[in-house]
């Protein structure tokens, strides 16, 4: 939703975060069972998962580091504008207080004739994205697939094409892992409670049954999991009081029962720490934390997390939004996130004709251009062992020969041709420019390593320099 709409609640959340922020994040333990990037307490339901099984299930996701979010639905039609106000998006039914009968009329207008799933999947792959998460259903309740349990779906529109079916097939072809976002909050289903404050007088709750809604949610998820095999189920809209911890556990069990390899975000349960997104302690479900529109200042060792972010100021298509982040900013955000051990889920809000905004395509191509030469410094990497250097960021990889490779992402190129790295432990063996492989001279000194670099950066977005370190144990013991 637009930044401006949530100012008051965000202020309250911000204040409570300040109070709650220290020491509330689960750390990995050696005990078995599911949960949030690390095993957690014993829960009702499914048998416990061993740490090794958990690592195996998370492997592709940890390796991937970069994915595409897609927010698409009926709300793309008004393009963020309602009665002269242009700051709406996927929340428009709520933020513009559109009565249900009026919102339903978008059904007749949804006809994205230029939708080409192959183009979308190819744009994701070419940008270097390894997975794609599309809104199967956002808060408005509209289903992008042929749902047998709902008439509020794409088959009730002139388009009559199953978008999830086509996009999941296209993703398979392009080797992009297909995933789905599914909102728990539902402003359309008669059994969902509560009603919006402003519609309480006009939309009766007579006969509404939240348990029946939970059955509906499960039926839809069963259709999605069995029909399109998403690698991740990305829940949202879990914060209303009607959704409880017990319901979160139950839904997590249900979905994992449908596919034991599926990865589920922490918004299935009630453990999310506001927009900072990490999971509070206390046995809450979810395989990863979900910071929204922010990047945690420091990485959290041993905890899986993914920052989701918009390219401009809205998730859904907003024709008036011109505040696009630059390609440089986006590449550096990806690097920053990788250097802290997280994933980056970067959003696109397609237009109602089925095309991506031109500005989004331009940025995807720019990121892809950088990734073509430098993706080795992102995929399968781990958080920086040297913190945040003054000139940029660092990621690392363990190599099959036992050495460690550090990747230095230089944002501010040294004017004296010397890249100074402090805090490196281990014997440096070899330094290169990642793009092209040119060897660089280096010298060890008391504070670390100084690498001789060319006078100008090879890439203005970020130039990557590698430094290989000898196998830790014997080499380190021989030093001094
Ligand atoms: O789908 C996109 C947005 O529509 C949806 N999440 C992304 C991925 C979203 N953005 N903002 N919101 C939902 C509004 C949520 C606001 C809050 Fe709360 C609910 C603020 C206070 C209650 C959740 C719980 C966030 C902080 C605490």
XYZ file of C-alpha atoms and ligand atoms in Angstrom:
507
model
C 0.000 0.000 0.000
C 1.023 3.614 -0.315
C 3.357 4.992 2.334
C 0.969 7.718 3.375
C -1.994 5.554 4.294
C -0.432 3.692 7.158
C 1.289 6.596 8.884
C -0.541 6.301 12.199
C -0.327 2.541 12.686
C 3.271 2.571 11.529
C 4.085 5.169 14.138
C 2.560 2.955 16.795
C 4.378 -0.083 15.430
C 7.598 1.918 15.304
C 7.250 2.891 18.930
C 6.470 -0.627 20.052
C 9.426 -1.890 18.018
C 11.707 0.471 19.872
C 10.485 -1.037 23.104
C 10.597 -4.635 21.912
C 13.578 -4.577 19.609
C 16.410 -5.939 21.711
C 16.987 -9.611 22.245
C 13.725 -10.865 20.796
C 15.015 -12.640 17.743
C 15.226 -16.405 17.785
C 18.678 -17.824 17.364
C 19.365 -21.266 16.011
C 19.288 -24.077 18.495
C 20.235 -27.710 18.188
C 16.748 -28.945 19.005
C 14.669 -30.465 16.238
C 11.397 -29.151 14.764
C 10.139 -26.614 12.271
C 10.347 -22.882 12.283
C 11.890 -19.711 11.035
C 15.237 -20.551 9.569
C 16.164 -22.594 12.559
C 14.601 -25.407 14.485
C 12.223 -24.271 17.208
C 10.190 -25.720 20.035
C 8.139 -28.875 19.765
C 4.771 -28.013 18.237
C 1.518 -29.800 17.715
C 1.008 -31.497 14.389
C 3.728 -32.800 12.132
C 6.745 -34.786 13.299
C 9.837 -32.788 14.226
C 12.275 -31.859 11.479
C 15.973 -32.433 12.083
C 18.376 -29.526 11.498
C 19.862 -31.453 8.540
C 16.438 -31.944 6.959
C 15.679 -28.281 7.537
C 18.928 -27.226 5.835
C 18.163 -29.506 2.889
C 14.685 -27.997 2.508
C 16.071 -24.432 2.607
C 19.027 -25.112 0.326
C 17.726 -23.761 -2.996
C 16.272 -20.673 -1.329
C 19.510 -19.822 0.478
C 21.476 -20.327 -2.733
C 19.074 -18.136 -4.744
C 19.466 -14.801 -2.906
C 17.365 -12.851 -5.445
C 13.698 -13.167 -6.428
C 10.896 -11.266 -8.139
C 7.700 -10.294 -6.311
C 4.625 -9.652 -8.477
C 1.565 -7.777 -7.204
C -1.178 -8.149 -9.759
C -4.938 -8.301 -9.610
C -8.111 -6.289 -10.179
C -6.521 -3.288 -8.448
C -4.232 -2.798 -11.464
C -7.264 -1.512 -13.411
C -7.783 1.796 -11.528
C -3.957 2.184 -11.604
C -3.960 3.754 -8.145
C -6.456 6.506 -8.911
C -9.886 6.973 -7.366
C -11.990 10.118 -7.422
C -9.028 12.355 -8.139
C -6.710 10.897 -5.517
C -3.757 9.082 -7.019
C -1.974 7.504 -4.054
C -3.835 4.171 -3.991
C -2.666 0.758 -5.182
C -3.419 -2.840 -4.115
C -5.141 -1.505 -0.972
C -7.520 0.648 -3.009
C -10.710 -1.085 -1.910
C -9.826 -0.174 1.681
C -7.975 3.101 1.156
C -10.652 4.561 -1.158
C -13.449 2.770 0.721
C -14.943 1.187 -2.359
C -18.126 -0.778 -1.639
C -18.005 -4.456 -2.583
C -20.580 -4.236 -5.376
C -18.629 -1.427 -6.978
C -15.278 -3.216 -6.654
C -16.800 -6.348 -8.189
C -17.313 -4.392 -11.399
C -13.578 -4.583 -12.068
C -14.206 -8.254 -12.862
C -15.814 -7.259 -16.160
C -12.828 -5.053 -17.038
C -9.977 -7.453 -16.310
C -8.662 -8.441 -19.720
C -4.832 -8.302 -19.888
C -4.544 -9.288 -23.529
C -0.817 -8.524 -23.648
C -0.035 -10.912 -20.770
C 2.837 -13.127 -21.888
C 4.018 -15.445 -19.114
C 7.183 -16.352 -21.051
C 8.166 -12.691 -21.200
C 7.679 -12.275 -17.452
C 9.668 -15.378 -16.578
C 12.419 -14.415 -19.021
C 12.672 -10.902 -17.579
C 13.072 -12.439 -14.128
C 15.742 -14.882 -15.271
C 17.658 -12.277 -17.224
C 17.704 -10.005 -14.174
C 19.384 -12.852 -12.309
C 16.335 -13.711 -10.246
C 16.084 -17.364 -9.243
C 12.479 -17.359 -8.037
C 9.252 -15.484 -8.547
C 6.461 -14.908 -6.012
C 3.112 -13.853 -7.454
C -0.028 -12.822 -5.572
C -2.367 -15.790 -6.000
C -4.789 -13.742 -3.875
C -4.219 -10.337 -2.274
C -6.304 -8.755 0.494
C -9.114 -7.971 -1.989
C -9.810 -11.718 -2.284
C -9.488 -11.991 -6.077
C -7.978 -15.299 -7.243
C -5.608 -15.271 -10.211
C -6.253 -18.923 -10.982
C -9.233 -21.095 -11.827
C -10.450 -21.680 -8.274
C -13.158 -24.305 -7.865
C -14.194 -22.844 -4.517
C -14.590 -19.221 -5.588
C -16.485 -17.250 -8.213
C -14.294 -14.255 -7.493
C -11.520 -15.463 -9.744
C -9.946 -14.925 -13.131
C -12.495 -17.231 -14.781
C -15.187 -14.670 -13.902
C -13.396 -12.062 -16.041
C -13.354 -11.687 -19.827
C -9.755 -12.974 -19.740
C -10.704 -16.495 -18.602
C -7.111 -17.741 -18.572
C -5.541 -19.415 -15.548
C -2.662 -17.038 -14.812
C -0.962 -19.257 -12.224
C -1.060 -22.228 -14.562
C 0.529 -20.316 -17.434
C 3.106 -18.510 -15.313
C 4.166 -21.624 -13.400
C 4.744 -23.419 -16.720
C 6.745 -20.462 -18.071
C 8.859 -20.363 -14.897
C 9.670 -24.032 -15.275
C 10.918 -23.400 -18.801
C 13.112 -20.499 -17.702
C 14.420 -22.282 -14.616
C 12.896 -19.713 -12.282
C 11.313 -21.240 -9.172
C 7.585 -20.495 -9.111
C 6.160 -19.338 -5.738
C 2.939 -17.777 -4.501
C 1.852 -15.029 -2.092
C -1.486 -15.689 -0.406
C -3.297 -13.228 1.831
C -4.994 -14.539 4.943
C -6.935 -11.292 5.317
C -9.782 -11.333 2.790
C -12.050 -8.322 2.191
C -14.375 -10.234 -0.097
C -15.302 -13.585 1.441
C -18.517 -13.332 3.511
C -17.100 -15.570 6.265
C -13.951 -13.486 6.790
C -14.046 -11.279 9.876
C -13.772 -8.489 10.844
C -15.452 -6.215 8.309
C -13.660 -2.957 7.486
C -14.735 -0.224 9.920
C -16.246 1.898 7.164
C -18.383 -0.909 5.727
C -19.756 -2.240 8.989
C -23.097 -0.505 8.474
C -23.579 -1.872 4.970
C -21.990 -5.333 5.038
C -23.681 -7.610 7.514
C -21.788 -10.217 9.490
C -24.933 -12.305 10.001
C -24.092 -15.953 9.511
C -20.375 -15.264 9.013
C -18.305 -18.178 10.284
C -14.534 -17.709 10.568
C -13.876 -21.439 10.900
C -15.635 -21.960 7.601
C -13.370 -19.237 6.150
C -10.364 -21.237 7.345
C -11.743 -24.216 5.436
C -12.018 -22.029 2.330
C -8.438 -20.835 2.786
C -7.251 -24.438 2.994
C -9.234 -25.453 -0.080
C -7.634 -22.656 -2.075
C -4.170 -23.552 -0.814
C -4.763 -27.177 -1.700
C -5.628 -26.091 -5.253
C -2.494 -23.947 -5.480
C -0.066 -26.469 -3.993
C -1.363 -29.443 -5.960
C -1.986 -27.467 -9.148
C 1.115 -25.283 -9.465
C 3.686 -26.628 -6.990
C 4.954 -23.336 -5.498
C 8.396 -23.532 -3.885
C 7.417 -20.908 -1.312
C 4.078 -20.009 0.209
C 4.338 -16.364 1.218
C 1.498 -15.503 3.600
C 0.429 -11.967 4.538
C -2.480 -10.203 6.250
C -2.038 -12.248 9.429
C -2.154 -9.335 11.852
C -5.895 -8.986 12.464
C -7.145 -10.207 15.854
C -9.287 -12.925 14.298
C -6.124 -14.794 13.207
C -4.484 -16.592 16.148
C -1.232 -18.404 16.903
C -3.109 -21.734 17.032
C -4.593 -21.046 13.579
C -1.121 -20.196 12.282
C 0.286 -23.484 13.580
C -2.639 -25.361 12.095
C -2.265 -23.726 8.671
C 1.501 -24.285 8.662
C 0.907 -27.971 9.433
C -1.725 -28.159 6.732
C 0.447 -26.692 3.986
C 3.496 -28.717 4.976
C 1.230 -31.756 4.931
C 0.440 -30.961 1.288
C 4.120 -30.681 0.382
C 6.790 -31.448 2.946
C 9.443 -29.551 0.958
C 7.581 -26.261 0.749
C 9.067 -23.147 2.367
C 6.687 -20.909 4.351
C 7.292 -17.336 5.530
C 6.744 -16.196 9.111
C 3.495 -14.367 8.351
C 1.622 -17.651 8.526
C 1.750 -17.184 12.320
C 1.649 -14.304 14.807
C 5.383 -13.986 15.476
C 6.279 -11.149 13.105
C 7.969 -8.083 14.539
C 6.045 -5.400 12.633
C 7.580 -4.137 9.392
C 11.056 -5.199 10.592
C 9.644 -8.620 9.923
C 11.871 -10.894 11.997
C 10.251 -13.567 14.121
C 9.828 -13.085 17.849
C 10.860 -15.805 20.253
C 8.267 -18.278 21.444
C 7.960 -21.135 18.979
C 6.307 -19.207 16.165
C 6.063 -20.858 12.762
C 7.715 -19.748 9.555
C 10.960 -20.580 7.793
C 12.142 -17.018 7.266
C 11.698 -13.455 8.504
C 10.123 -10.858 6.221
C 11.418 -7.285 6.602
C 9.180 -5.105 4.421
C 10.561 -2.018 2.659
C 13.626 -2.152 4.863
C 16.998 -3.847 5.213
C 18.100 -4.827 8.711
C 21.079 -2.735 9.761
C 23.102 -5.789 10.785
C 22.775 -9.345 9.544
C 21.450 -11.979 11.908
C 23.723 -15.023 11.889
C 21.860 -18.302 11.545
C 18.495 -16.725 10.785
C 16.944 -16.832 7.331
C 15.339 -13.614 6.158
C 14.211 -11.909 2.988
C 13.687 -8.171 2.481
C 10.824 -7.397 0.130
C 10.800 -4.025 -1.523
C 9.089 -1.965 -4.212
C 10.910 -0.338 -7.153
C 8.843 2.816 -6.702
C 6.471 3.653 -3.820
C 3.676 1.138 -4.478
C 3.280 -2.645 -4.746
C 0.365 -2.652 -7.181
C 0.489 -0.637 -10.434
C 0.207 3.103 -9.823
C 0.384 5.198 -12.974
C 1.155 8.414 -11.073
C 4.112 7.061 -9.133
C 7.301 8.382 -10.693
C 9.587 7.852 -7.719
C 11.587 4.943 -9.083
C 14.724 3.782 -7.336
C 17.764 3.913 -9.602
C 19.364 0.746 -10.983
C 22.451 1.604 -8.952
C 20.382 1.818 -5.775
C 18.702 -1.534 -6.514
C 21.970 -3.353 -7.300
C 23.535 -1.961 -4.137
C 20.493 -2.995 -2.090
C 20.869 -6.538 -3.432
C 24.557 -6.483 -2.473
C 23.843 -4.960 0.939
C 21.266 -7.675 1.663
C 23.562 -10.497 0.484
C 26.384 -9.069 2.609
C 24.120 -9.498 5.634
C 23.035 -13.034 4.722
C 19.535 -12.251 3.431
C 17.479 -12.611 0.243
C 16.077 -9.740 -1.843
C 12.520 -9.988 -3.175
C 12.089 -7.092 -5.594
C 8.567 -6.140 -6.628
C 6.930 -5.473 -9.988
C 3.360 -4.144 -10.271
C 2.245 -5.081 -13.798
C -0.217 -2.916 -15.741
C -3.781 -4.042 -16.451
C -2.870 -4.942 -20.037
C -0.461 -7.582 -18.710
C 2.817 -5.752 -19.341
C 5.499 -4.661 -16.902
C 6.018 -0.884 -16.561
C 8.811 0.340 -18.884
C 10.733 1.748 -15.925
C 10.662 -1.684 -14.263
C 11.920 -3.447 -17.400
C 14.737 -0.935 -17.757
C 15.837 -1.606 -14.163
C 15.537 -5.382 -14.473
C 17.757 -5.254 -17.551
C 20.275 -3.009 -15.799
C 20.461 -5.337 -12.810
C 20.790 -8.306 -15.176
C 23.659 -6.624 -16.980
C 25.514 -6.304 -13.666
C 24.588 -9.853 -12.639
C 25.882 -11.280 -15.950
C 29.389 -10.391 -14.826
C 29.089 -10.456 -11.048
C 26.420 -12.923 -9.932
C 29.068 -15.260 -8.510
C 29.481 -12.679 -5.732
C 25.747 -13.042 -4.855
C 24.478 -16.622 -5.404
C 25.200 -19.044 -2.597
C 27.176 -16.477 -0.645
C 27.168 -15.888 3.082
C 27.269 -12.784 5.237
C 30.397 -10.639 5.397
C 33.142 -11.778 7.794
C 34.570 -8.230 7.858
C 31.448 -6.210 8.683
C 30.605 -3.193 6.499
C 33.807 -1.717 5.013
C 33.821 2.055 4.513
C 34.072 1.654 0.708
C 31.235 -0.859 0.206
C 30.202 -4.385 1.139
C 31.600 -7.912 1.338
C 30.208 -11.427 0.809
C 31.973 -14.789 1.133
C 31.848 -18.334 -0.160
C 33.452 -21.551 0.998
C 35.189 -23.188 -1.960
C 35.379 -26.900 -2.615
C 39.195 -26.812 -2.129
C 38.713 -25.620 1.458
C 39.655 -22.030 0.723
C 37.399 -19.083 1.464
C 36.700 -16.559 -1.266
C 35.826 -13.034 -0.192
C 33.996 -10.755 -2.632
C 34.585 -7.056 -2.094
C 31.854 -4.911 -3.646
C 33.395 -1.497 -4.066
C 30.865 1.371 -4.146
C 33.364 4.193 -3.480
C 36.436 3.597 -5.605
C 39.744 4.468 -3.890
C 41.353 7.522 -5.489
C 44.878 6.365 -4.609
C 44.550 2.944 -6.258
C 44.736 1.122 -2.923
C 41.792 -0.835 -1.543
C 42.330 -1.231 2.184
C 40.554 -4.140 3.847
C 40.692 -4.530 7.600
C 39.662 -7.483 9.719
C 40.630 -10.235 7.278
C 41.552 -13.407 9.117
C 43.332 -16.125 7.182
C 46.243 -16.103 4.775
C 45.495 -14.184 1.539
C 46.565 -16.138 -1.522
C 45.181 -14.420 -4.567
C 43.270 -11.274 -5.518
C 41.445 -10.648 -8.805
C 38.901 -8.458 -10.505
C 35.823 -10.704 -10.685
C 34.810 -9.373 -14.118
C 37.582 -10.529 -16.470
C 39.679 -12.294 -13.842
C 42.694 -9.948 -13.954
C 45.114 -10.709 -11.103
C 45.803 -7.901 -8.649
C 48.826 -7.336 -6.408
C 48.247 -7.193 -2.695
C 50.200 -6.742 0.508
C 49.531 -7.873 4.036
C 50.094 -5.405 6.823
C 49.275 -4.982 10.497
C 45.692 -3.858 9.943
C 44.804 -6.267 7.134
C 45.289 -6.423 3.383
C 45.868 -3.671 0.840
C 45.000 -4.507 -2.776
C 46.376 -2.544 -5.741
C 43.402 -1.694 -7.942
C 43.114 0.024 -11.348
C 42.712 3.798 -11.423
C 39.056 3.602 -12.415
C 36.255 1.251 -11.364
C 35.270 -1.336 -13.977
C 31.601 -0.941 -13.128
C 30.010 2.180 -11.705
C 27.226 0.239 -9.954
C 29.739 -1.841 -7.992
C 33.098 -3.311 -8.988
C 33.799 -6.690 -7.422
C 37.244 -7.812 -6.282
C 37.881 -11.327 -5.028
C 40.364 -12.387 -2.394
C 41.051 -16.066 -1.755
C 42.100 -17.113 1.724
C 43.900 -20.317 2.600
C 42.146 -23.179 4.377
C 41.693 -22.050 7.982
C 43.141 -24.624 10.373
C 46.784 -25.521 9.494
C 47.501 -22.313 7.610
C 46.278 -20.170 10.474
C 48.256 -22.042 13.077
C 51.440 -21.443 11.062
C 50.954 -17.694 11.003
C 52.322 -14.973 13.261
O 1.432 -7.004 -0.217
C 2.137 -5.845 0.154
C 1.283 -4.902 0.924
O 0.015 -4.701 0.361
C 1.178 -5.582 2.269
N 2.421 -6.335 2.382
C 3.186 -6.146 1.172
C 4.067 -7.335 0.859
C 1.060 -4.538 3.286
N 1.710 -3.389 3.291
N 1.369 -2.664 4.281
N 0.494 -3.342 4.909
C 0.278 -4.507 4.334
C -0.117 -2.755 5.985
C 0.149 -3.382 7.254
C 0.125 -2.633 8.222
C 0.108 -2.931 9.566
Fe 1.050 -3.946 10.925
C -0.763 -3.805 10.182
C 0.628 -2.062 10.489
C 0.085 -2.405 11.706
C -0.784 -3.496 11.523
C 1.801 -5.693 10.366
C 1.617 -5.734 11.722
C 2.696 -4.669 10.077
C 3.031 -4.116 11.252
C 2.373 -4.767 12.267
